[in-house]
């Protein structure tokens, strides 16, 4: 495993990539509504990304055909946008997006409620988000990578949620996916020591029911095996010599919902 330590200039570029991606997510959140198609979301996402002088990280990545992953209800991740898929009142919609700014990637995901949803699904979304913050309490120089993983999994399993094990977070930089892989559950060992300058995409994927998932025939879309809802929350973070810096979530909006 080779984990790259970013230079001051690289951190500057990744910080800007993260700032832009936060704005992309804010615009998508405000635009999301019942009656639009998932292709509408993707089209808007690409337009916004390019309006900031960036390139979508996902478009064409390993053959993925869109700029925004749009996953609804039981879809965990990697849903492919379609003109035939209409967002309905009562859906939950996970939007996963990435941008490339001057050769450097940022990656972030949010799950949104469209209209009224059941209380247990509201709690799933909120607790998936909180599991991220529980995890990054340990994202400090000198701690170990899987300390983050353990904290995420332990928090989510307090509520008897299924923590997806087939998918994980990752390092990020000039490539969308770099070493190391970052599970969302406890591992047998503590993993590598964290060092200042590491940039990581931490992304809990938490299911209301079973942790088990299936891949659909499109080769991309991952769904819960029992058909129950799933939530996804992700940010790109920087390990420092103190508190971690969240590159895709500004300090003044930390833990607050977007105001449109």
mmCIF file with all atom_site columns, N, CA and C in Angstrom, residues 8 34 44 135 160 169 193 196 200 222 257 259-260:
data_model
loop_
_atom_site.group_PDB
_atom_site.id
_atom_site.type_symbol
_atom_site.label_atom_id
_atom_site.label_alt_id
_atom_site.label_comp_id
_atom_site.label_asym_id
_atom_site.label_entity_id
_atom_site.label_seq_id
_atom_site.pdbx_PDB_ins_code
_atom_site.Cartn_x
_atom_site.Cartn_y
_atom_site.Cartn_z
_atom_site.occupancy
_atom_site.B_iso_or_equiv
_atom_site.pdbx_formal_charge
_atom_site.auth_seq_id
_atom_site.auth_comp_id
_atom_site.auth_asym_id
_atom_site.auth_atom_id
_atom_site.pdbx_PDB_model_num
ATOM 1  N N  . UNK A 1 8   ? 1.956   21.156 0.081   1.00 0.00 ? 8   UNK A N  1
ATOM 2  C CA . UNK A 1 8   ? 1.148   22.343 0.376   1.00 0.00 ? 8   UNK A CA 1
ATOM 3  C C  . UNK A 1 8   ? 0.377   22.799 -0.856  1.00 0.00 ? 8   UNK A C  1
ATOM 4  N N  . UNK A 1 34  ? -39.829 16.327 -6.525  1.00 0.00 ? 34  UNK A N  1
ATOM 5  C CA . UNK A 1 34  ? -40.656 15.288 -7.129  1.00 0.00 ? 34  UNK A CA 1
ATOM 6  C C  . UNK A 1 34  ? -41.077 15.719 -8.537  1.00 0.00 ? 34  UNK A C  1
ATOM 7  N N  . UNK A 1 44  ? -28.120 18.795 -14.777 1.00 0.00 ? 44  UNK A N  1
ATOM 8  C CA . UNK A 1 44  ? -27.852 19.979 -13.983 1.00 0.00 ? 44  UNK A CA 1
ATOM 9  C C  . UNK A 1 44  ? -26.491 19.864 -13.293 1.00 0.00 ? 44  UNK A C  1
ATOM 10 N N  . UNK A 1 135 ? -16.764 8.808  12.995  1.00 0.00 ? 135 UNK A N  1
ATOM 11 C CA . UNK A 1 135 ? -15.542 8.228  12.449  1.00 0.00 ? 135 UNK A CA 1
ATOM 12 C C  . UNK A 1 135 ? -14.387 9.202  12.421  1.00 0.00 ? 135 UNK A C  1
ATOM 13 N N  . UNK A 1 160 ? -28.872 -1.094 15.066  1.00 0.00 ? 160 UNK A N  1
ATOM 14 C CA . UNK A 1 160 ? -29.146 -2.348 14.361  1.00 0.00 ? 160 UNK A CA 1
ATOM 15 C C  . UNK A 1 160 ? -29.269 -2.149 12.841  1.00 0.00 ? 160 UNK A C  1
ATOM 16 N N  . UNK A 1 169 ? -14.694 3.463  1.570   1.00 0.00 ? 169 UNK A N  1
ATOM 17 C CA . UNK A 1 169 ? -14.073 4.718  1.198   1.00 0.00 ? 169 UNK A CA 1
ATOM 18 C C  . UNK A 1 169 ? -12.674 4.495  0.657   1.00 0.00 ? 169 UNK A C  1
ATOM 19 N N  . UNK A 1 193 ? -0.774  3.920  10.135  1.00 0.00 ? 193 UNK A N  1
ATOM 20 C CA . UNK A 1 193 ? -0.831  5.140  10.924  1.00 0.00 ? 193 UNK A CA 1
ATOM 21 C C  . UNK A 1 193 ? -1.163  6.323  10.017  1.00 0.00 ? 193 UNK A C  1
ATOM 22 N N  . UNK A 1 196 ? -0.162  13.587 8.613   1.00 0.00 ? 196 UNK A N  1
ATOM 23 C CA . UNK A 1 196 ? -0.590  14.860 8.048   1.00 0.00 ? 196 UNK A CA 1
ATOM 24 C C  . UNK A 1 196 ? -0.281  14.882 6.550   1.00 0.00 ? 196 UNK A C  1
ATOM 25 N N  . UNK A 1 200 ? -8.414  11.720 2.243   1.00 0.00 ? 200 UNK A N  1
ATOM 26 C CA . UNK A 1 200 ? -9.247  10.529 2.286   1.00 0.00 ? 200 UNK A CA 1
ATOM 27 C C  . UNK A 1 200 ? -10.697 10.878 1.975   1.00 0.00 ? 200 UNK A C  1
ATOM 28 N N  . UNK A 1 222 ? -25.903 -0.727 -7.125  1.00 0.00 ? 222 UNK A N  1
ATOM 29 C CA . UNK A 1 222 ? -25.873 -1.622 -5.973  1.00 0.00 ? 222 UNK A CA 1
ATOM 30 C C  . UNK A 1 222 ? -27.148 -1.393 -5.160  1.00 0.00 ? 222 UNK A C  1
ATOM 31 N N  . UNK A 1 257 ? -28.069 21.767 7.565   1.00 0.00 ? 257 UNK A N  1
ATOM 32 C CA . UNK A 1 257 ? -28.671 21.461 6.283   1.00 0.00 ? 257 UNK A CA 1
ATOM 33 C C  . UNK A 1 257 ? -28.564 22.677 5.363   1.00 0.00 ? 257 UNK A C  1
ATOM 34 N N  . UNK A 1 259 ? -29.534 25.688 3.102   1.00 0.00 ? 259 UNK A N  1
ATOM 35 C CA . UNK A 1 259 ? -30.636 26.651 3.016   1.00 0.00 ? 259 UNK A CA 1
ATOM 36 C C  . UNK A 1 259 ? -30.723 27.148 1.580   1.00 0.00 ? 259 UNK A C  1
ATOM 37 N N  . UNK A 1 260 ? -31.876 26.943 0.954   1.00 0.00 ? 260 UNK A N  1
ATOM 38 C CA . UNK A 1 260 ? -32.031 27.340 -0.455  1.00 0.00 ? 260 UNK A CA 1
ATOM 39 C C  . UNK A 1 260 ? -32.626 28.737 -0.546  1.00 0.00 ? 260 UNK A C  1
#
